[in-house]
Amino acid sequence: MGTRGRGRLADRPRAGPAPDAPPGPAAGTEEDAAPAPAVRGRAERRRTARRAARRRRRSRLREIPLIVVVALVVALVMKTFLVQVFVIPSGSMEQTIQIGDRVLVDKFTPWFGAEPERGEVVVFKDPGGWLEREHGASTDGPVLRAAKQVLTFVGLLPSDSEQDLIKRVIGVGGDTVECCDDQGRVSLNGSPLDEPYLALGNPPSRQPFKVKVPQGRLWVMGDHRDVSADSRFHMGNPGQGTVPVSGVVGRAFMIAWPPGRVHQLEVPVSLSSVARAPAGGGIAPNSAGGGPVPEEPPLVMGVLGILPIIGRRAERARL
């Protein structure tokens, strides 16, 4: 019973390939199913990696404008309030500052009322008549001219309107500066100065002078006295060769480049130790000046000498 009309399972023929079917693995076996998921997985991973790479590239492209804007803002803040880099192309401050040196100028402390002291190296604006500059007609188009104006504003390009100089402060308001004594030295308030910073072979001055520095002004001289067009050569100008304290841009406090010359610019003791003169001012009646004025080559200024994010183009001035 129970098997009538049916064949036994053991006696039934098993399913197999059709007689005309080509030889190969049987349908439904592991050989058919395994390769497909593996191929799909590798392709999907490659597509995912390509999408991630594209997203990273787009993200970097979006970040570039932000980086540029931040760098420009930092450069503008530094140029205006903190530190500026000056590149020295001439020898009027040798041997203290040599051709090619990069000096850092502190523009921060003057905001708090600090005034230059004797012996400090300072950058100051042309007090009038010290520098002469010829301007040629610009051939730049409107777009290029606008771009240059923006970069000039933040200090990345030279400025045709900026005229700055760099010198050492010898006398401040009330001081009497005179040259030369019996040994050819410069005297400050009657005390002869020891000037070890002078360029080799240079006397303290080949031009005699005597001046009493008015209050609020400075008497400045270059360390390479034979080639420096300093206060001595402008005694016939307004101010009689002195520089207003209000025109000082900042104090040069360090040589930052080249690496072998990195050091602070110290204030000579021979200048800082001289007693201050009694209050008062005015040019001494026996002041003398004149003689040929040495030609001063350009001084180059910039702000990104210490910001390598987007490079540096310097802002021009004159020594």
PDB file of N, CA and C in Angstrom, residues 54-128:
ATOM      1  N   ARG A  54      37.182  62.285  -6.221  1.00  0.00           N
ATOM      2  CA  ARG A  54      36.586  63.494  -6.800  1.00  0.00           C
ATOM      3  C   ARG A  54      36.123  64.454  -5.717  1.00  0.00           C
ATOM      4  N   ARG A  55      35.547  63.931  -4.634  1.00  0.00           N
ATOM      5  CA  ARG A  55      35.100  64.799  -3.545  1.00  0.00           C
ATOM      6  C   ARG A  55      36.281  65.512  -2.899  1.00  0.00           C
ATOM      7  N   ARG A  56      37.418  64.793  -2.737  1.00  0.00           N
ATOM      8  CA  ARG A  56      38.599  65.427  -2.136  1.00  0.00           C
ATOM      9  C   ARG A  56      39.134  66.541  -3.021  1.00  0.00           C
ATOM     10  N   ARG A  57      39.152  66.304  -4.355  1.00  0.00           N
ATOM     11  CA  ARG A  57      39.632  67.344  -5.252  1.00  0.00           C
ATOM     12  C   ARG A  57      38.738  68.570  -5.204  1.00  0.00           C
ATOM     13  N   ARG A  58      37.419  68.348  -5.214  1.00  0.00           N
ATOM     14  CA  ARG A  58      36.501  69.484  -5.137  1.00  0.00           C
ATOM     15  C   ARG A  58      36.656  70.229  -3.817  1.00  0.00           C
ATOM     16  N   SER A  59      36.888  69.482  -2.734  1.00  0.00           N
ATOM     17  CA  SER A  59      37.061  70.119  -1.433  1.00  0.00           C
ATOM     18  C   SER A  59      38.310  70.989  -1.414  1.00  0.00           C
ATOM     19  N   ARG A  60      39.405  70.494  -2.017  1.00  0.00           N
ATOM     20  CA  ARG A  60      40.630  71.285  -2.059  1.00  0.00           C
ATOM     21  C   ARG A  60      40.444  72.544  -2.901  1.00  0.00           C
ATOM     22  N   LEU A  61      39.748  72.416  -4.016  1.00  0.00           N
ATOM     23  CA  LEU A  61      39.514  73.588  -4.860  1.00  0.00           C
ATOM     24  C   LEU A  61      38.686  74.635  -4.135  1.00  0.00           C
ATOM     25  N   ARG A  62      37.717  74.176  -3.327  1.00  0.00           N
ATOM     26  CA  ARG A  62      36.910  75.132  -2.576  1.00  0.00           C
ATOM     27  C   ARG A  62      37.722  75.799  -1.466  1.00  0.00           C
ATOM     28  N   GLU A  63      38.747  75.109  -0.940  1.00  0.00           N
ATOM     29  CA  GLU A  63      39.535  75.654   0.159  1.00  0.00           C
ATOM     30  C   GLU A  63      40.552  76.699  -0.313  1.00  0.00           C
ATOM     31  N   ILE A  64      40.990  76.619  -1.585  1.00  0.00           N
ATOM     32  CA  ILE A  64      42.040  77.520  -2.061  1.00  0.00           C
ATOM     33  C   ILE A  64      41.648  78.990  -1.914  1.00  0.00           C
ATOM     34  N   PRO A  65      40.453  79.416  -2.369  1.00  0.00           N
ATOM     35  CA  PRO A  65      40.095  80.835  -2.168  1.00  0.00           C
ATOM     36  C   PRO A  65      40.105  81.249  -0.699  1.00  0.00           C
ATOM     37  N   LEU A  66      39.652  80.355   0.185  1.00  0.00           N
ATOM     38  CA  LEU A  66      39.653  80.682   1.607  1.00  0.00           C
ATOM     39  C   LEU A  66      41.075  80.859   2.127  1.00  0.00           C
ATOM     40  N   ILE A  67      41.989  79.977   1.698  1.00  0.00           N
ATOM     41  CA  ILE A  67      43.382  80.079   2.131  1.00  0.00           C
ATOM     42  C   ILE A  67      43.986  81.398   1.650  1.00  0.00           C
ATOM     43  N   VAL A  68      43.708  81.760   0.384  1.00  0.00           N
ATOM     44  CA  VAL A  68      44.249  83.001  -0.164  1.00  0.00           C
ATOM     45  C   VAL A  68      43.729  84.201   0.612  1.00  0.00           C
ATOM     46  N   VAL A  69      42.421  84.232   0.896  1.00  0.00           N
ATOM     47  CA  VAL A  69      41.832  85.349   1.623  1.00  0.00           C
ATOM     48  C   VAL A  69      42.428  85.457   3.023  1.00  0.00           C
ATOM     49  N   VAL A  70      42.559  84.323   3.713  1.00  0.00           N
ATOM     50  CA  VAL A  70      43.132  84.341   5.064  1.00  0.00           C
ATOM     51  C   VAL A  70      44.576  84.836   5.024  1.00  0.00           C
ATOM     52  N   ALA A  71      45.349  84.364   4.024  1.00  0.00           N
ATOM     53  CA  ALA A  71      46.742  84.798   3.919  1.00  0.00           C
ATOM     54  C   ALA A  71      46.837  86.292   3.668  1.00  0.00           C
ATOM     55  N   LEU A  72      45.960  86.822   2.816  1.00  0.00           N
ATOM     56  CA  LEU A  72      45.975  88.255   2.544  1.00  0.00           C
ATOM     57  C   LEU A  72      45.608  89.067   3.784  1.00  0.00           C
ATOM     58  N   VAL A  73      44.624  88.588   4.536  1.00  0.00           N
ATOM     59  CA  VAL A  73      44.232  89.289   5.760  1.00  0.00           C
ATOM     60  C   VAL A  73      45.379  89.277   6.775  1.00  0.00           C
ATOM     61  N   VAL A  74      46.020  88.114   6.931  1.00  0.00           N
ATOM     62  CA  VAL A  74      47.152  88.020   7.858  1.00  0.00           C
ATOM     63  C   VAL A  74      48.274  88.949   7.414  1.00  0.00           C
ATOM     64  N   ALA A  75      48.547  88.960   6.091  1.00  0.00           N
ATOM     65  CA  ALA A  75      49.602  89.831   5.578  1.00  0.00           C
ATOM     66  C   ALA A  75      49.286  91.294   5.845  1.00  0.00           C
ATOM     67  N   LEU A  76      48.035  91.692   5.633  1.00  0.00           N
ATOM     68  CA  LEU A  76      47.659  93.087   5.849  1.00  0.00           C
ATOM     69  C   LEU A  76      47.781  93.469   7.317  1.00  0.00           C
ATOM     70  N   VAL A  77      47.348  92.584   8.214  1.00  0.00           N
ATOM     71  CA  VAL A  77      47.435  92.869   9.641  1.00  0.00           C
ATOM     72  C   VAL A  77      48.895  92.987  10.076  1.00  0.00           C
ATOM     73  N   MET A  78      49.728  92.052   9.590  1.00  0.00           N
ATOM     74  CA  MET A  78      51.143  92.101   9.946  1.00  0.00           C
ATOM     75  C   MET A  78      51.794  93.368   9.425  1.00  0.00           C
ATOM     76  N   LYS A  79      51.525  93.711   8.153  1.00  0.00           N
ATOM     77  CA  LYS A  79      52.133  94.898   7.563  1.00  0.00           C
ATOM     78  C   LYS A  79      51.725  96.163   8.306  1.00  0.00           C
ATOM     79  N   THR A  80      50.486  96.215   8.739  1.00  0.00           N
ATOM     80  CA  THR A  80      49.966  97.433   9.351  1.00  0.00           C
ATOM     81  C   THR A  80      50.347  97.561  10.817  1.00  0.00           C
ATOM     82  N   PHE A  81      50.316  96.453  11.556  1.00  0.00           N
ATOM     83  CA  PHE A  81      50.418  96.554  13.016  1.00  0.00           C
ATOM     84  C   PHE A  81      51.603  95.825  13.629  1.00  0.00           C
ATOM     85  N   LEU A  82      52.153  94.812  12.993  1.00  0.00           N
ATOM     86  CA  LEU A  82      53.084  93.931  13.691  1.00  0.00           C
ATOM     87  C   LEU A  82      54.500  94.015  13.160  1.00  0.00           C
ATOM     88  N   VAL A  83      54.818  93.231  12.156  1.00  0.00           N
ATOM     89  CA  VAL A  83      56.188  93.099  11.670  1.00  0.00           C
ATOM     90  C   VAL A  83      56.197  93.188  10.153  1.00  0.00           C
ATOM     91  N   GLN A  84      57.210  93.854   9.614  1.00  0.00           N
ATOM     92  CA  GLN A  84      57.378  93.904   8.166  1.00  0.00           C
ATOM     93  C   GLN A  84      58.803  93.515   7.829  1.00  0.00           C
ATOM     94  N   VAL A  85      58.945  92.878   6.674  1.00  0.00           N
ATOM     95  CA  VAL A  85      60.254  92.418   6.225  1.00  0.00           C
ATOM     96  C   VAL A  85      60.810  93.414   5.212  1.00  0.00           C
ATOM     97  N   PHE A  86      62.078  93.790   5.395  1.00  0.00           N
ATOM     98  CA  PHE A  86      62.755  94.681   4.459  1.00  0.00           C
ATOM     99  C   PHE A  86      63.943  93.941   3.858  1.00  0.00           C
ATOM    100  N   VAL A  87      64.076  94.030   2.546  1.00  0.00           N
ATOM    101  CA  VAL A  87      65.213  93.438   1.846  1.00  0.00           C
ATOM    102  C   VAL A  87      66.176  94.554   1.488  1.00  0.00           C
ATOM    103  N   ILE A  88      67.434  94.401   1.876  1.00  0.00           N
ATOM    104  CA  ILE A  88      68.431  95.465   1.719  1.00  0.00           C
ATOM    105  C   ILE A  88      69.272  95.207   0.480  1.00  0.00           C
ATOM    106  N   PRO A  89      69.161  96.058  -0.550  1.00  0.00           N
ATOM    107  CA  PRO A  89      69.929  95.833  -1.776  1.00  0.00           C
ATOM    108  C   PRO A  89      71.183  96.702  -1.889  1.00  0.00           C
ATOM    109  N   SER A  90      71.465  97.545  -0.908  1.00  0.00           N
ATOM    110  CA  SER A  90      72.608  98.451  -1.015  1.00  0.00           C
ATOM    111  C   SER A  90      73.459  98.361   0.247  1.00  0.00           C
ATOM    112  N   GLY A  91      74.570  99.082   0.215  1.00  0.00           N
ATOM    113  CA  GLY A  91      75.524  98.977   1.315  1.00  0.00           C
ATOM    114  C   GLY A  91      75.570 100.169   2.236  1.00  0.00           C
ATOM    115  N   SER A  92      74.518 100.999   2.302  1.00  0.00           N
ATOM    116  CA  SER A  92      74.600 102.209   3.121  1.00  0.00           C
ATOM    117  C   SER A  92      74.536 101.929   4.618  1.00  0.00           C
ATOM    118  N   MET A  93      74.173 100.680   5.026  1.00  0.00           N
ATOM    119  CA  MET A  93      74.187 100.336   6.450  1.00  0.00           C
ATOM    120  C   MET A  93      75.228  99.278   6.778  1.00  0.00           C
ATOM    121  N   GLU A  94      76.151  99.016   5.851  1.00  0.00           N
ATOM    122  CA  GLU A  94      77.228  98.068   6.154  1.00  0.00           C
ATOM    123  C   GLU A  94      78.123  98.638   7.255  1.00  0.00           C
ATOM    124  N   GLN A  95      78.753  97.802   8.063  1.00  0.00           N
ATOM    125  CA  GLN A  95      78.733  96.350   7.986  1.00  0.00           C
ATOM    126  C   GLN A  95      77.595  95.722   8.811  1.00  0.00           C
ATOM    127  N   THR A  96      76.817  96.524   9.450  1.00  0.00           N
ATOM    128  CA  THR A  96      75.747  95.989  10.291  1.00  0.00           C
ATOM    129  C   THR A  96      74.732  95.238   9.459  1.00  0.00           C
ATOM    130  N   ILE A  97      74.251  95.845   8.390  1.00  0.00           N
ATOM    131  CA  ILE A  97      73.270  95.228   7.499  1.00  0.00           C
ATOM    132  C   ILE A  97      73.872  95.206   6.109  1.00  0.00           C
ATOM    133  N   GLN A  98      73.989  94.023   5.541  1.00  0.00           N
ATOM    134  CA  GLN A  98      74.669  93.868   4.271  1.00  0.00           C
ATOM    135  C   GLN A  98      73.679  93.707   3.126  1.00  0.00           C
ATOM    136  N   ILE A  99      74.195  93.834   1.920  1.00  0.00           N
ATOM    137  CA  ILE A  99      73.361  93.683   0.730  1.00  0.00           C
ATOM    138  C   ILE A  99      72.738  92.291   0.721  1.00  0.00           C
ATOM    139  N   GLY A 100      71.425  92.232   0.491  1.00  0.00           N
ATOM    140  CA  GLY A 100      70.709  90.966   0.449  1.00  0.00           C
ATOM    141  C   GLY A 100      70.122  90.517   1.766  1.00  0.00           C
ATOM    142  N   ASP A 101      70.472  91.185   2.863  1.00  0.00           N
ATOM    143  CA  ASP A 101      69.903  90.817   4.166  1.00  0.00           C
ATOM    144  C   ASP A 101      68.409  91.127   4.199  1.00  0.00           C
ATOM    145  N   ARG A 102      67.659  90.273   4.922  1.00  0.00           N
ATOM    146  CA  ARG A 102      66.256  90.546   5.238  1.00  0.00           C
ATOM    147  C   ARG A 102      66.180  90.940   6.706  1.00  0.00           C
ATOM    148  N   VAL A 103      65.647  92.110   6.965  1.00  0.00           N
ATOM    149  CA  VAL A 103      65.540  92.564   8.349  1.00  0.00           C
ATOM    150  C   VAL A 103      64.075  92.643   8.746  1.00  0.00           C
ATOM    151  N   LEU A 104      63.797  92.310  10.002  1.00  0.00           N
ATOM    152  CA  LEU A 104      62.445  92.396  10.545  1.00  0.00           C
ATOM    153  C   LEU A 104      62.291  93.736  11.254  1.00  0.00           C
ATOM    154  N   VAL A 105      61.210  94.422  10.951  1.00  0.00           N
ATOM    155  CA  VAL A 105      60.950  95.740  11.521  1.00  0.00           C
ATOM    156  C   VAL A 105      59.736  95.674  12.425  1.00  0.00           C
ATOM    157  N   ASP A 106      59.932  96.064  13.670  1.00  0.00           N
ATOM    158  CA  ASP A 106      58.862  96.063  14.674  1.00  0.00           C
ATOM    159  C   ASP A 106      57.979  97.288  14.469  1.00  0.00           C
ATOM    160  N   LYS A 107      56.725  97.066  14.057  1.00  0.00           N
ATOM    161  CA  LYS A 107      55.764  98.156  13.895  1.00  0.00           C
ATOM    162  C   LYS A 107      54.728  98.155  15.022  1.00  0.00           C
ATOM    163  N   PHE A 108      54.931  97.276  16.006  1.00  0.00           N
ATOM    164  CA  PHE A 108      53.937  97.084  17.059  1.00  0.00           C
ATOM    165  C   PHE A 108      54.128  98.067  18.212  1.00  0.00           C
ATOM    166  N   THR A 109      55.368  98.162  18.728  1.00  0.00           N
ATOM    167  CA  THR A 109      55.589  98.980  19.920  1.00  0.00           C
ATOM    168  C   THR A 109      55.311 100.466  19.710  1.00  0.00           C
ATOM    169  N   PRO A 110      55.542 101.051  18.516  1.00  0.00           N
ATOM    170  CA  PRO A 110      55.181 102.475  18.376  1.00  0.00           C
ATOM    171  C   PRO A 110      53.707 102.766  18.626  1.00  0.00           C
ATOM    172  N   TRP A 111      52.837 101.755  18.475  1.00  0.00           N
ATOM    173  CA  TRP A 111      51.415 101.973  18.748  1.00  0.00           C
ATOM    174  C   TRP A 111      51.168 102.263  20.228  1.00  0.00           C
ATOM    175  N   PHE A 112      52.108 101.886  21.087  1.00  0.00           N
ATOM    176  CA  PHE A 112      51.958 102.103  22.522  1.00  0.00           C
ATOM    177  C   PHE A 112      52.790 103.295  23.001  1.00  0.00           C
ATOM    178  N   GLY A 113      53.212 104.129  22.074  1.00  0.00           N
ATOM    179  CA  GLY A 113      53.913 105.354  22.441  1.00  0.00           C
ATOM    180  C   GLY A 113      55.411 105.225  22.567  1.00  0.00           C
ATOM    181  N   ALA A 114      55.981 104.065  22.262  1.00  0.00           N
ATOM    182  CA  ALA A 114      57.436 103.912  22.349  1.00  0.00           C
ATOM    183  C   ALA A 114      58.114 104.755  21.277  1.00  0.00           C
ATOM    184  N   GLU A 115      59.144 105.503  21.665  1.00  0.00           N
ATOM    185  CA  GLU A 115      59.870 106.345  20.732  1.00  0.00           C
ATOM    186  C   GLU A 115      61.274 105.788  20.505  1.00  0.00           C
ATOM    187  N   PRO A 116      61.841 106.042  19.339  1.00  0.00           N
ATOM    188  CA  PRO A 116      63.186 105.527  19.037  1.00  0.00           C
ATOM    189  C   PRO A 116      64.220 106.046  20.025  1.00  0.00           C
ATOM    190  N   GLU A 117      65.187 105.203  20.317  1.00  0.00           N
ATOM    191  CA  GLU A 117      66.281 105.556  21.211  1.00  0.00           C
ATOM    192  C   GLU A 117      67.571 105.639  20.419  1.00  0.00           C
ATOM    193  N   ARG A 118      68.559 106.299  21.005  1.00  0.00           N
ATOM    194  CA  ARG A 118      69.867 106.379  20.356  1.00  0.00           C
ATOM    195  C   ARG A 118      70.417 104.978  20.103  1.00  0.00           C
ATOM    196  N   GLY A 119      71.004 104.806  18.933  1.00  0.00           N
ATOM    197  CA  GLY A 119      71.628 103.533  18.582  1.00  0.00           C
ATOM    198  C   GLY A 119      70.715 102.567  17.859  1.00  0.00           C
ATOM    199  N   GLU A 120      69.406 102.781  17.907  1.00  0.00           N
ATOM    200  CA  GLU A 120      68.487 101.877  17.213  1.00  0.00           C
ATOM    201  C   GLU A 120      68.509 102.138  15.713  1.00  0.00           C
ATOM    202  N   VAL A 121      68.305 101.068  14.946  1.00  0.00           N
ATOM    203  CA  VAL A 121      68.163 101.184  13.495  1.00  0.00           C
ATOM    204  C   VAL A 121      66.679 101.289  13.197  1.00  0.00           C
ATOM    205  N   VAL A 122      66.287 102.357  12.510  1.00  0.00           N
ATOM    206  CA  VAL A 122      64.869 102.606  12.290  1.00  0.00           C
ATOM    207  C   VAL A 122      64.585 102.789  10.803  1.00  0.00           C
ATOM    208  N   VAL A 123      63.356 102.460  10.435  1.00  0.00           N
ATOM    209  CA  VAL A 123      62.828 102.763   9.107  1.00  0.00           C
ATOM    210  C   VAL A 123      61.879 103.939   9.253  1.00  0.00           C
ATOM    211  N   PHE A 124      62.002 104.920   8.384  1.00  0.00           N
ATOM    212  CA  PHE A 124      61.170 106.122   8.492  1.00  0.00           C
ATOM    213  C   PHE A 124      60.812 106.608   7.097  1.00  0.00           C
ATOM    214  N   LYS A 125      59.736 107.370   7.043  1.00  0.00           N
ATOM    215  CA  LYS A 125      59.287 107.936   5.782  1.00  0.00           C
ATOM    216  C   LYS A 125      60.122 109.164   5.429  1.00  0.00           C
ATOM    217  N   ASP A 126      60.266 109.385   4.137  1.00  0.00           N
ATOM    218  CA  ASP A 126      61.012 110.534   3.655  1.00  0.00           C
ATOM    219  C   ASP A 126      60.429 111.811   4.258  1.00  0.00           C
ATOM    220  N   PRO A 127      61.232 112.555   5.044  1.00  0.00           N
ATOM    221  CA  PRO A 127      60.707 113.776   5.663  1.00  0.00           C
ATOM    222  C   PRO A 127      60.533 114.919   4.678  1.00  0.00           C
ATOM    223  N   GLY A 128      60.953 114.713   3.435  1.00  0.00           N
ATOM    224  CA  GLY A 128      60.782 115.755   2.432  1.00  0.00           C
ATOM    225  C   GLY A 128      62.085 116.114   1.756  1.00  0.00           C
TER     226      GLY A 128
END
